[in-house]
Short mmCIF file of C-alpha atoms in Angstrom, two decimals:
data_model
loop_
_atom_site.label_atom_id
_atom_site.label_comp_id
_atom_site.label_asym_id
_atom_site.label_seq_id
_atom_site.Cartn_x
_atom_site.Cartn_y
_atom_site.Cartn_z
CA ILE O 13 0.00 0.00 0.00
CA ILE O 14 1.35 3.39 -0.97
CA GLU O 15 0.92 6.16 1.55
CA TRP O 16 0.57 9.27 -0.59
CA ASN O 17 0.88 11.60 2.37
CA ILE O 18 4.53 10.62 2.95
CA LEU O 19 5.61 11.25 -0.63
CA PRO O 20 7.07 14.67 -1.32
CA LYS O 21 4.63 16.83 -3.25
CA LEU O 22 7.34 17.72 -5.76
CA SER O 23 7.68 14.11 -6.89
CA PHE O 24 4.06 14.23 -8.06
CA THR O 25 3.71 17.73 -9.46
CA GLY O 26 7.33 18.12 -10.43
CA THR O 27 7.45 15.20 -12.84
CA MET O 28 4.27 13.25 -13.47
CA VAL O 29 1.71 16.00 -13.95
CA PRO O 30 3.81 18.27 -16.19
CA THR O 31 4.76 15.30 -18.36
CA ALA O 32 1.12 14.26 -18.74
CA ALA O 33 0.05 17.87 -19.36
CA GLU O 34 2.68 18.33 -22.05
CA GLY O 35 1.51 15.04 -23.54
CA GLY O 36 -1.97 16.46 -24.05
CA SER O 37 -3.93 15.25 -21.02
CA ALA O 38 -6.60 17.89 -20.34
CA ARG O 39 -7.05 16.64 -16.77
CA ALA O 40 -3.31 16.94 -16.12
CA MET O 41 -3.33 20.44 -17.63
CA TYR O 42 -6.12 21.44 -15.27
CA ASN O 43 -4.37 19.90 -12.26
CA LEU O 44 -1.10 21.60 -13.16
CA ALA O 45 -2.91 24.94 -13.46
CA ILE O 46 -4.37 24.47 -9.98
CA CYS O 47 -0.93 23.58 -8.59
CA TYR O 48 0.58 26.71 -10.12
CA ARG O 49 -2.27 28.88 -8.85
CA LYS O 50 -2.12 27.54 -5.29
CA GLY O 51 1.64 26.99 -5.20
CA GLU O 52 1.19 23.36 -4.17
CA GLY O 53 4.23 21.19 -4.84
CA ILE O 54 5.57 23.79 -7.23
CA ASN O 55 6.34 27.49 -7.04
CA GLY O 56 3.20 29.54 -7.48
CA ASP O 57 3.00 31.35 -10.82
CA LEU O 58 -0.28 32.92 -11.93
CA ARG O 59 0.90 33.40 -15.51
CA GLU O 60 1.69 29.67 -15.81
CA ALA O 61 -1.60 28.86 -14.07
CA ARG O 62 -3.55 30.88 -16.64
CA LYS O 63 -1.60 29.33 -19.52
CA TRP O 64 -2.33 25.75 -18.42
CA MET O 65 -5.95 26.54 -17.52
CA LYS O 66 -6.52 27.95 -21.01
CA ARG O 67 -4.91 24.89 -22.60
CA ALA O 68 -7.09 22.58 -20.50
CA ALA O 69 -10.19 24.58 -21.44
CA LEU O 70 -9.34 24.44 -25.14
CA SER O 71 -8.83 20.68 -24.75
CA GLY O 72 -12.42 20.31 -23.54
CA HIS O 73 -12.00 20.07 -19.75
CA ARG O 74 -15.30 21.44 -18.40
CA LYS O 75 -14.06 22.76 -15.05
CA ALA O 76 -11.17 24.45 -16.84
CA GLN O 77 -13.60 26.03 -19.29
CA PHE O 78 -15.62 27.43 -16.40
CA GLU O 79 -12.56 28.71 -14.52
CA HIS O 80 -10.99 30.17 -17.65
CA GLY O 81 -14.28 31.91 -18.42
CA LEU O 82 -14.33 33.43 -14.93
CA THR O 83 -10.78 34.67 -15.42
CA LEU O 84 -11.65 36.27 -18.75
CA PHE O 85 -14.71 37.91 -17.20
CA ALA O 86 -12.72 39.26 -14.25
CA VAL O 87 -10.04 40.66 -16.54
CA SER O 88 -12.62 42.34 -18.77
CA MET O 89 -14.36 43.89 -15.76
CA LYS O 90 -11.05 45.11 -14.36
CA ASN O 91 -10.14 46.65 -17.72
CA GLN O 92 -13.48 48.49 -17.73
CA ASN O 93 -12.83 49.79 -14.19
CA CYS O 94 -15.85 47.93 -12.84
CA PHE O 95 -13.98 46.74 -9.75
#
C-alpha cells in the first residue's frame, strides 16, 4: 500500500503531472494549473496557471472552461474599471 501523504509533493507535481500535461492530457493540464495557482508542490505562478488553464479549457476540460471563463470575465471587468 502506498501512503501518498509521505511522498514529497514535488515528486508528483514536479514530474508526473507536467509530463502528462505536455503530452496532451486535459485533466493533467487542469491539475497543473491548480498547482501553479495555489503553489502546491511547485512554485506559485499565476501566468503559468492561466496558460495551463486555457490549454485545458481548449482541450475540452469542463471545469477548466468554467474557470478560464471566470478569469476572462474578471479581466474584462477590471479593464473596464468595474472593480
